JSON list of C-alpha atoms in Angstrom, two decimals:
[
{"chain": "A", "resi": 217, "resn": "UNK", "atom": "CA", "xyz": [45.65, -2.77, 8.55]},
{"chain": "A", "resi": 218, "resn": "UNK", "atom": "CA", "xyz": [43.38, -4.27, 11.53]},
{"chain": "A", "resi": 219, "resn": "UNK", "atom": "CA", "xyz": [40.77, -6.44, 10.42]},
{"chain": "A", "resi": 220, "resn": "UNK", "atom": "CA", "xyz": [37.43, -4.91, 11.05]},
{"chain": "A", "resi": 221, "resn": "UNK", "atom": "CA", "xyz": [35.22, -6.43, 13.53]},
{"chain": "A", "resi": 222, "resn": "UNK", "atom": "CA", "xyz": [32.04, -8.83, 12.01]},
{"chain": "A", "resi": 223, "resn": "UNK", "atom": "CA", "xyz": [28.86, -7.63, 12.56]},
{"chain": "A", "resi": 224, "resn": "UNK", "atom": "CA", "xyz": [26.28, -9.75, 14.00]},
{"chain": "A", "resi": 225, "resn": "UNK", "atom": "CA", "xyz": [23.23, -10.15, 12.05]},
{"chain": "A", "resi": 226, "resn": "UNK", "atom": "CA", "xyz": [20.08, -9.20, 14.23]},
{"chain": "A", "resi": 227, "resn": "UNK", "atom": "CA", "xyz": [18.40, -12.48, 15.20]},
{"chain": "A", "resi": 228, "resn": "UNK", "atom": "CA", "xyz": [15.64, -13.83, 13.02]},
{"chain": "A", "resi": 229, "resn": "UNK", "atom": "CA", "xyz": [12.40, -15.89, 14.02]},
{"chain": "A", "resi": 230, "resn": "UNK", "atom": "CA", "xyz": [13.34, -18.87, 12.65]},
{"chain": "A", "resi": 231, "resn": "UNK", "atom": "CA", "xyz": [11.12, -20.69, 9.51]},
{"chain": "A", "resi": 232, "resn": "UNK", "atom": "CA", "xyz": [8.55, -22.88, 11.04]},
{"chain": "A", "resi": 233, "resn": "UNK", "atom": "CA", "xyz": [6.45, -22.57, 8.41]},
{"chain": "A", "resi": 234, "resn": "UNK", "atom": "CA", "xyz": [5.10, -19.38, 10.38]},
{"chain": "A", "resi": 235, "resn": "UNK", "atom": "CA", "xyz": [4.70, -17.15, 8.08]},
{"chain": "A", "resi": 236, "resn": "UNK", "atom": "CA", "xyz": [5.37, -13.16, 7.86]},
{"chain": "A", "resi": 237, "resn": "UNK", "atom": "CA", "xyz": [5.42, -10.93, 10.71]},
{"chain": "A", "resi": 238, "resn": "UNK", "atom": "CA", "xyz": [3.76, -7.29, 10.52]},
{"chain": "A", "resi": 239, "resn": "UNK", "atom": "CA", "xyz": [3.39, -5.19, 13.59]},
{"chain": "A", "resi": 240, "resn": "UNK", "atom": "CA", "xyz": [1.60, -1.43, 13.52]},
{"chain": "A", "resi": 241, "resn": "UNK", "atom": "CA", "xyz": [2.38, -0.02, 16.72]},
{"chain": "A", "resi": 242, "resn": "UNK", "atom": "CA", "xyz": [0.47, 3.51, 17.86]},
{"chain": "A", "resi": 243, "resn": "UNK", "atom": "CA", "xyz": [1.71, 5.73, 20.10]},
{"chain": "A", "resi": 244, "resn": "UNK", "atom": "CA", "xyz": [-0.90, 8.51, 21.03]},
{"chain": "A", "resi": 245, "resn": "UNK", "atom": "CA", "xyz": [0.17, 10.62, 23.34]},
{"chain": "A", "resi": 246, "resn": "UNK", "atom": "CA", "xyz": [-0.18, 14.25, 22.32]},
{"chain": "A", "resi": 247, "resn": "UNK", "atom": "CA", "xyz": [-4.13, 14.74, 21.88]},
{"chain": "A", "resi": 248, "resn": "UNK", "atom": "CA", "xyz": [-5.82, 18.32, 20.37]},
{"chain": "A", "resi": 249, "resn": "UNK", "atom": "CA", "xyz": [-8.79, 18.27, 22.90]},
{"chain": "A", "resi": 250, "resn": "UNK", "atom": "CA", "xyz": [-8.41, 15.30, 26.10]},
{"chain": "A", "resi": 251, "resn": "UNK", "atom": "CA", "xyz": [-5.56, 15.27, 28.16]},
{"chain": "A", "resi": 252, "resn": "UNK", "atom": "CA", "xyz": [-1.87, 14.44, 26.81]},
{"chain": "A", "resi": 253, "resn": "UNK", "atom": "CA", "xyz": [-0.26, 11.08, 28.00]},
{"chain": "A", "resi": 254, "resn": "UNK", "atom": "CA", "xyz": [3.08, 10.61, 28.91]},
{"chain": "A", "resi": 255, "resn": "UNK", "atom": "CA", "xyz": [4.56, 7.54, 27.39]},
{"chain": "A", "resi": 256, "resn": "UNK", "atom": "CA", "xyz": [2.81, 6.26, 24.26]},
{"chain": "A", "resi": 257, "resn": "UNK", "atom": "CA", "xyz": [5.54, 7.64, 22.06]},
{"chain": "A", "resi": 258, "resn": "UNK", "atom": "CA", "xyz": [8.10, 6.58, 24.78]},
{"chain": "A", "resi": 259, "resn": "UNK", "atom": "CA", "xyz": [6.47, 2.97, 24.21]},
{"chain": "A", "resi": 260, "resn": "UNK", "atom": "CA", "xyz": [6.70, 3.16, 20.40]},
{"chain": "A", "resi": 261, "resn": "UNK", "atom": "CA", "xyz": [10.21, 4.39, 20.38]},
{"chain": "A", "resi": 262, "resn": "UNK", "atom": "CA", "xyz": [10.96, 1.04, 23.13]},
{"chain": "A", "resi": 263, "resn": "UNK", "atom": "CA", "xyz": [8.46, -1.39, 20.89]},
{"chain": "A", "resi": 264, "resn": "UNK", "atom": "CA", "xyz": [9.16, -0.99, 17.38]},
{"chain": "A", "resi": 265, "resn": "UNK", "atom": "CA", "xyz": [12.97, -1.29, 17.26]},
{"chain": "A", "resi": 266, "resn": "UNK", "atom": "CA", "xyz": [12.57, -4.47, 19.31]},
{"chain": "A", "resi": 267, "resn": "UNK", "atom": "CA", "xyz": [10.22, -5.71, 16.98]},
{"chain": "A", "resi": 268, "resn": "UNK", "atom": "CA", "xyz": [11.89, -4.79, 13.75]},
{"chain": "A", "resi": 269, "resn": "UNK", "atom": "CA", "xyz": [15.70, -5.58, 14.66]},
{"chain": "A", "resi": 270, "resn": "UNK", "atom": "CA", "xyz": [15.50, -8.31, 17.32]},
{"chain": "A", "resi": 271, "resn": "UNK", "atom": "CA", "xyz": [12.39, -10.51, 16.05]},
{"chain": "A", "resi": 272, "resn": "UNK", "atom": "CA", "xyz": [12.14, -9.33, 12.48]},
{"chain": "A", "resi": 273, "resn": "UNK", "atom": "CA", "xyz": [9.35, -8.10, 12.13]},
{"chain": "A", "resi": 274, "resn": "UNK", "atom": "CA", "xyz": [7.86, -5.27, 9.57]},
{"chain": "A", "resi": 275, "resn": "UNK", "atom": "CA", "xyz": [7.31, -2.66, 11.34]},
{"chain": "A", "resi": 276, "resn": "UNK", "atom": "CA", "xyz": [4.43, 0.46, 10.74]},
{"chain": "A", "resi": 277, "resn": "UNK", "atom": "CA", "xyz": [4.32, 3.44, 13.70]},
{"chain": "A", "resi": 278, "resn": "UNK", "atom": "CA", "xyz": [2.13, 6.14, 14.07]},
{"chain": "A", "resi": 279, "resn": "UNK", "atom": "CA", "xyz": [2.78, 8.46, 16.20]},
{"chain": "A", "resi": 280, "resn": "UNK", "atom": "CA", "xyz": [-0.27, 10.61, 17.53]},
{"chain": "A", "resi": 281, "resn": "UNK", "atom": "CA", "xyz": [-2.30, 9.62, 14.63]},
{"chain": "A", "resi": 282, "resn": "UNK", "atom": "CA", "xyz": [-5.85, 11.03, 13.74]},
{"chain": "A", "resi": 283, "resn": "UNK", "atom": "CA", "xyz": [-8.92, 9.07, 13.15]},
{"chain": "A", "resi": 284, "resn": "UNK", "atom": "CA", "xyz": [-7.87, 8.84, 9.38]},
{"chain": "A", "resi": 285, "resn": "UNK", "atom": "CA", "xyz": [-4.86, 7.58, 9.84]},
{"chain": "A", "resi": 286, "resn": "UNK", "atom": "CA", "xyz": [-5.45, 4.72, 11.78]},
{"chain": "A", "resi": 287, "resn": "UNK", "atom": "CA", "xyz": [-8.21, 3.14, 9.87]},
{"chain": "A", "resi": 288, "resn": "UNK", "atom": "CA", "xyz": [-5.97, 4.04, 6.24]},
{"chain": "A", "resi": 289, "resn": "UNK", "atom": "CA", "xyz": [-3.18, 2.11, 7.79]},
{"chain": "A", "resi": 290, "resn": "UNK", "atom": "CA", "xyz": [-5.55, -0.71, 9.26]},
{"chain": "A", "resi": 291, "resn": "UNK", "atom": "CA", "xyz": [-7.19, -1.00, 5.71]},
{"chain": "A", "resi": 292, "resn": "UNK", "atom": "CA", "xyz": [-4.09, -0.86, 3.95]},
{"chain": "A", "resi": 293, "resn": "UNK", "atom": "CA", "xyz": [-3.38, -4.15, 5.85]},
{"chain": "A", "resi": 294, "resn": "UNK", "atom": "CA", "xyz": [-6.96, -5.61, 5.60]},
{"chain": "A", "resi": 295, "resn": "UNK", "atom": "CA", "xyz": [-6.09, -5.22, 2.10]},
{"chain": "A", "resi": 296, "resn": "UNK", "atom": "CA", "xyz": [-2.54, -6.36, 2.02]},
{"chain": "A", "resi": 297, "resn": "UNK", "atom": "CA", "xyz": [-1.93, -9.25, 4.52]},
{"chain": "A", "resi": 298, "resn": "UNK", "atom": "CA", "xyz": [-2.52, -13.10, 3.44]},
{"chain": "A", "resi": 299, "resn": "UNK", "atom": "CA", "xyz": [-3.10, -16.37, 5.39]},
{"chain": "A", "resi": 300, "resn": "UNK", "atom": "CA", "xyz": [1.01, -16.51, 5.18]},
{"chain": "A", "resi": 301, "resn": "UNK", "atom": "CA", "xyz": [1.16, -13.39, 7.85]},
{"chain": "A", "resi": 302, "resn": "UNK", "atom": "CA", "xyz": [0.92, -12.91, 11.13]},
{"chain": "A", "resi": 303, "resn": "UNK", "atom": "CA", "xyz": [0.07, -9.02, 12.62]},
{"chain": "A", "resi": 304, "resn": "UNK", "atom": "CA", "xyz": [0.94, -8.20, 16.05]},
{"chain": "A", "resi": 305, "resn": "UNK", "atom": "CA", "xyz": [-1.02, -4.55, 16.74]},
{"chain": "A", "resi": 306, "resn": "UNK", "atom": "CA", "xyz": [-0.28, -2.61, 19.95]},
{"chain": "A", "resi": 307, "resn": "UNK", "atom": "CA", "xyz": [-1.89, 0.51, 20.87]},
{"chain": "A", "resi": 308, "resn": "UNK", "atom": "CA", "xyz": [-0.81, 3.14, 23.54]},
{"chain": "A", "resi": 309, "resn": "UNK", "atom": "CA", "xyz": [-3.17, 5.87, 23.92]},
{"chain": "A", "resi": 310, "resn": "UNK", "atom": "CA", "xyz": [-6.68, 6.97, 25.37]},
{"chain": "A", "resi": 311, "resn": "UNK", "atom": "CA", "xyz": [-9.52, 4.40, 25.41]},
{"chain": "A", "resi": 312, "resn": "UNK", "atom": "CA", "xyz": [-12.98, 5.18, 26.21]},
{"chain": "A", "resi": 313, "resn": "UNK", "atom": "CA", "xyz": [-15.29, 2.52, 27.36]},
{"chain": "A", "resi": 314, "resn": "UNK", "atom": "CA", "xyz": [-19.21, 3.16, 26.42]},
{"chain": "A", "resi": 315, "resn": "UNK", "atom": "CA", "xyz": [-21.28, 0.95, 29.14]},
{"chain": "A", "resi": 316, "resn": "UNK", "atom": "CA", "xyz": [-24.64, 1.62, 27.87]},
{"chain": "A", "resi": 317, "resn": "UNK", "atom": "CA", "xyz": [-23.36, 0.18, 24.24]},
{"chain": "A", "resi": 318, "resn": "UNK", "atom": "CA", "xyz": [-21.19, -2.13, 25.73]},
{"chain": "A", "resi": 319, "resn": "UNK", "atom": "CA", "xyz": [-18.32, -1.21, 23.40]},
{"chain": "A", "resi": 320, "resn": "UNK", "atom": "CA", "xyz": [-14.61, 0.01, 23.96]},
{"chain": "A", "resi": 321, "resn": "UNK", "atom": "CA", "xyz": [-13.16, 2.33, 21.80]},
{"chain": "A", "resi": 322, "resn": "UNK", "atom": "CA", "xyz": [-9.33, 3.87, 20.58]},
{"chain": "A", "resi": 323, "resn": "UNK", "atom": "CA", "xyz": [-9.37, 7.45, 21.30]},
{"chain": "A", "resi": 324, "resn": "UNK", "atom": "CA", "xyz": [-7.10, 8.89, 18.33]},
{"chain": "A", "resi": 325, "resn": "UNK", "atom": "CA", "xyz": [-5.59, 12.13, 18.83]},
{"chain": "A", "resi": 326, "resn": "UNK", "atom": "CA", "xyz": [-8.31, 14.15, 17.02]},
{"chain": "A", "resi": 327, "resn": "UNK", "atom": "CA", "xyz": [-10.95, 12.47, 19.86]},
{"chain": "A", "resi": 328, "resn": "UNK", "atom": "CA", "xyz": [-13.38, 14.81, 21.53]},
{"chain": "A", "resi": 329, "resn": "UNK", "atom": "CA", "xyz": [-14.64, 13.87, 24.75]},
{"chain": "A", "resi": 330, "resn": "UNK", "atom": "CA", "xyz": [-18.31, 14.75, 24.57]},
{"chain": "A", "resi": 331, "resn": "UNK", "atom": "CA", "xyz": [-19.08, 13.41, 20.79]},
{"chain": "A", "resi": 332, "resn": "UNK", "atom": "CA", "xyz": [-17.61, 10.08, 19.44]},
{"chain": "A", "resi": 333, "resn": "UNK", "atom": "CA", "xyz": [-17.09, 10.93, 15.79]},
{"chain": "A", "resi": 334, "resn": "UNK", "atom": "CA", "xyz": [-13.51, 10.38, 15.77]},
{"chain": "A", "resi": 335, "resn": "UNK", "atom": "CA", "xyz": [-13.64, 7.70, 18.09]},
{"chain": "A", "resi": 336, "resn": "UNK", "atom": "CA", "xyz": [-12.85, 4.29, 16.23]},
{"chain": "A", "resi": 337, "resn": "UNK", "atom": "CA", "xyz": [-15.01, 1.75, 18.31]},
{"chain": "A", "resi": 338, "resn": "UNK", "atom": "CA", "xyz": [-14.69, -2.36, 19.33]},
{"chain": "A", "resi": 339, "resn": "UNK", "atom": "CA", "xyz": [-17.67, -2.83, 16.44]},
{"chain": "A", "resi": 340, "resn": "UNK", "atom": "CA", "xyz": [-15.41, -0.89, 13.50]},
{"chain": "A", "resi": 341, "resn": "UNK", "atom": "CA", "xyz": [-12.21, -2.59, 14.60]},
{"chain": "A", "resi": 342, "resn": "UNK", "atom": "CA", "xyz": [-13.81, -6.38, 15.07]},
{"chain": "A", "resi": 343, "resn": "UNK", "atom": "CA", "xyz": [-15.06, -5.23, 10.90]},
{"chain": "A", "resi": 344, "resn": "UNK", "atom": "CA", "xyz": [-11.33, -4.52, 9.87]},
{"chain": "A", "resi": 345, "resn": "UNK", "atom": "CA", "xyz": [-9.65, -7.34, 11.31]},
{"chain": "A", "resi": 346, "resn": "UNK", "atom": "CA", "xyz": [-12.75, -10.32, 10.71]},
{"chain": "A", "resi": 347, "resn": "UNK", "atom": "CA", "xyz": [-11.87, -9.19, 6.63]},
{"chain": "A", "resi": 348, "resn": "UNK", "atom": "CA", "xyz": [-8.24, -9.79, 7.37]},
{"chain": "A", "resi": 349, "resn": "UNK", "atom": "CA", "xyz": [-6.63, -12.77, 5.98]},
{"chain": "A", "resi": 350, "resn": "UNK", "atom": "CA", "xyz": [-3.72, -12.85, 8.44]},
{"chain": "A", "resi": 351, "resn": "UNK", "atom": "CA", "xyz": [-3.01, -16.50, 9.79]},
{"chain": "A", "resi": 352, "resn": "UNK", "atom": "CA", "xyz": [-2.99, -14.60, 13.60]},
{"chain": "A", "resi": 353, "resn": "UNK", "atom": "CA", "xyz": [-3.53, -11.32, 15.17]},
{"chain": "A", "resi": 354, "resn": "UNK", "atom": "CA", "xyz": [-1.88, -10.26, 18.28]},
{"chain": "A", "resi": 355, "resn": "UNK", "atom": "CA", "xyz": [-3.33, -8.00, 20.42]},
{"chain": "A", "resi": 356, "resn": "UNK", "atom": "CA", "xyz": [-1.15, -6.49, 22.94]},
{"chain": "A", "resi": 357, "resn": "UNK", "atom": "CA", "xyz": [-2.94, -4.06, 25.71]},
{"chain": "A", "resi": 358, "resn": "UNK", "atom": "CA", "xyz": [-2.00, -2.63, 28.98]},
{"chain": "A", "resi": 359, "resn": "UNK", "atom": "CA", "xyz": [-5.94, -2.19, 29.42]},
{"chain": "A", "resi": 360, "resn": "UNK", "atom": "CA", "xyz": [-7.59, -5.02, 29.67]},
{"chain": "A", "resi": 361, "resn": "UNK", "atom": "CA", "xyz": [-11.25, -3.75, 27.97]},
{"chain": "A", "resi": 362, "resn": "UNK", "atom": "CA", "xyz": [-8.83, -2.54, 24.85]},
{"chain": "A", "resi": 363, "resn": "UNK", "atom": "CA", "xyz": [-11.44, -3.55, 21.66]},
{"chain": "A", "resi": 364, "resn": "UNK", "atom": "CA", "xyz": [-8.78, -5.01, 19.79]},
{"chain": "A", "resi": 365, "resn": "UNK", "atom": "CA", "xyz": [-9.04, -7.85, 22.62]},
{"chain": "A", "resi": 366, "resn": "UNK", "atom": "CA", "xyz": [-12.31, -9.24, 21.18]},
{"chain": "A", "resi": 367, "resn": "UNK", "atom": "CA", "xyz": [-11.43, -10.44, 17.84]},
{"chain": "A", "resi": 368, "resn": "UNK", "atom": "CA", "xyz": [-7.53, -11.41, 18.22]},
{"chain": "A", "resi": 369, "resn": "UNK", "atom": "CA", "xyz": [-6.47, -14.78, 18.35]},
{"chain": "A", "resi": 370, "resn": "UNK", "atom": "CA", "xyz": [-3.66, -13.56, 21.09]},
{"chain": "A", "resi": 371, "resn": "UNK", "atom": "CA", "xyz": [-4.75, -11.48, 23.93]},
{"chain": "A", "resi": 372, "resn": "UNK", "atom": "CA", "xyz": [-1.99, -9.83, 26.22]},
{"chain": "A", "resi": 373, "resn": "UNK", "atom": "CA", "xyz": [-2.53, -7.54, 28.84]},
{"chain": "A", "resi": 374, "resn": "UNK", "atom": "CA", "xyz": [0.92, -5.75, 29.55]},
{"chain": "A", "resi": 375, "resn": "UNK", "atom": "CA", "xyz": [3.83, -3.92, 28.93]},
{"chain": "A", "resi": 376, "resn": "UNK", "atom": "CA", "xyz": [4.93, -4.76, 25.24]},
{"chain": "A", "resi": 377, "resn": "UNK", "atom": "CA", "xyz": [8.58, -5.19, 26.21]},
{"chain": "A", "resi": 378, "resn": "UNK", "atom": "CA", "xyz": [8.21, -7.65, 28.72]},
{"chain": "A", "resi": 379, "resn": "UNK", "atom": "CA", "xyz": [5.40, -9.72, 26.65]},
{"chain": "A", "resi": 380, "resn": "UNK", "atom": "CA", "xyz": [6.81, -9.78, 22.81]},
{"chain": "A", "resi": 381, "resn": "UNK", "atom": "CA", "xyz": [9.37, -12.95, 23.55]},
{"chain": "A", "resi": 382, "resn": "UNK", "atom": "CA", "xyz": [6.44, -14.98, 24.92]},
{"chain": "A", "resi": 383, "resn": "UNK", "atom": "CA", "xyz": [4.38, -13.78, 22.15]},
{"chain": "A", "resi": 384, "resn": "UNK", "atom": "CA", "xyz": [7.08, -15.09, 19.81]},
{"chain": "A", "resi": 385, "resn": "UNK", "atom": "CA", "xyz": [7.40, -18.15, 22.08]},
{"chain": "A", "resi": 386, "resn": "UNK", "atom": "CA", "xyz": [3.83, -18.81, 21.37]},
{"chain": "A", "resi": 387, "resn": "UNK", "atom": "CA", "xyz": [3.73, -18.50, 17.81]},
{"chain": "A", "resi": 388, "resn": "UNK", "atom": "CA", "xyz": [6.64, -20.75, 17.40]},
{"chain": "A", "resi": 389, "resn": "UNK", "atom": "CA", "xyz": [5.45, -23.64, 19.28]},
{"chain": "A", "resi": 390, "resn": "UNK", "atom": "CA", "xyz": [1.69, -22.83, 17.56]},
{"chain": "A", "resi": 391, "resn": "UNK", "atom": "CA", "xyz": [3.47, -23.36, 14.19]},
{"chain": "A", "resi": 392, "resn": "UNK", "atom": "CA", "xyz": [5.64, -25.57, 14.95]},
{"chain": "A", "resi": 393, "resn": "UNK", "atom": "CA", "xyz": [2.10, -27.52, 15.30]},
{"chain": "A", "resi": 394, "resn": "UNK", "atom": "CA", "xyz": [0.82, -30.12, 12.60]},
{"chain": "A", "resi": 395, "resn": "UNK", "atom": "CA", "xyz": [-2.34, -29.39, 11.55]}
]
């Protein structure tokens, strides 16, 4: 009989002493009450795979998740993560800046455009991740007012495909630090 071919382990970061890599990647795209997007769960489906099989990391999706859902799965992490971890988070969806309060806000799907209820705003966001142990958060927006941007120790404006290798460029040479 014909040998069967090996299969090639996916490629892992390697240990630099970096720790454990978490992603949650949101894809909202199919909203009850603004107008639907067209690629957030594109993205996601383009994202997480790359993220899971090609830089190992643990991957969470949510796909056109409500209000609830988003801040369970970011508590569940504010909760679970340690100084050991690192949490890349990137969010396709509806934003909604509010100039008068100066804050930027994820629109989940269950969003309504004239009250911000369901909205989950820069202030509630910069609360969940300031209680989060994780050694680094990675924020990765194609907006560049996303909330996420002012609390996360790496701030990328772009496509996540194109950025994630010089993401995990970074945090390689950042661990591969002393100190």
């Amino acid at each position: 009989s014909a040998a069967k071919p090996a299969v090639a382990a996916p490629p892992k970061i390697p240990n630099l002493n970096a720790g454990n890599y978490h992603a949650l990647v949101i894809g909202n795209q199919r909203y009850d009450k603004l107008q639907r997007l067209n690629t957030p769960e594109a993205d996601v489906a383009d994202i997480a795979p790359l993220l899971r099989d090609r830089y190992g990391f643990k991957v969470k999706v949510l796909l056109n998740a409500t209000r609830y859902e988003m801040l369970t799965e970011l508590n569940r992490l504010r909760d679970t993560l340690t100084e050991r971890d690192n949490l890349l988070i990137y969010y396709a969806g509806h934003g909604e800046l509010d100039r008068v309060n100066g804050t930027a806000n994820w629109l989940p799907i269950d969003a309504e455009p004239t009250s911000n209820a369901n909205w989950i705003s820069s202030s509630n966001l910069t609360e969940i991740f300031n209680a989060m142990a994780a050694k680094h958060i990675i924020a990765i927006n194609t907006d560049p007012a996303a909330p996420m941007f002012q609390i996360a120790d790496y701030r990328i404006v772009g496509e996540a495909a194109e950025v994630v290798p010089m993401i995990i460029k970074a945090l390689r040479e950042r661990s591969a630090e002393p100190g």
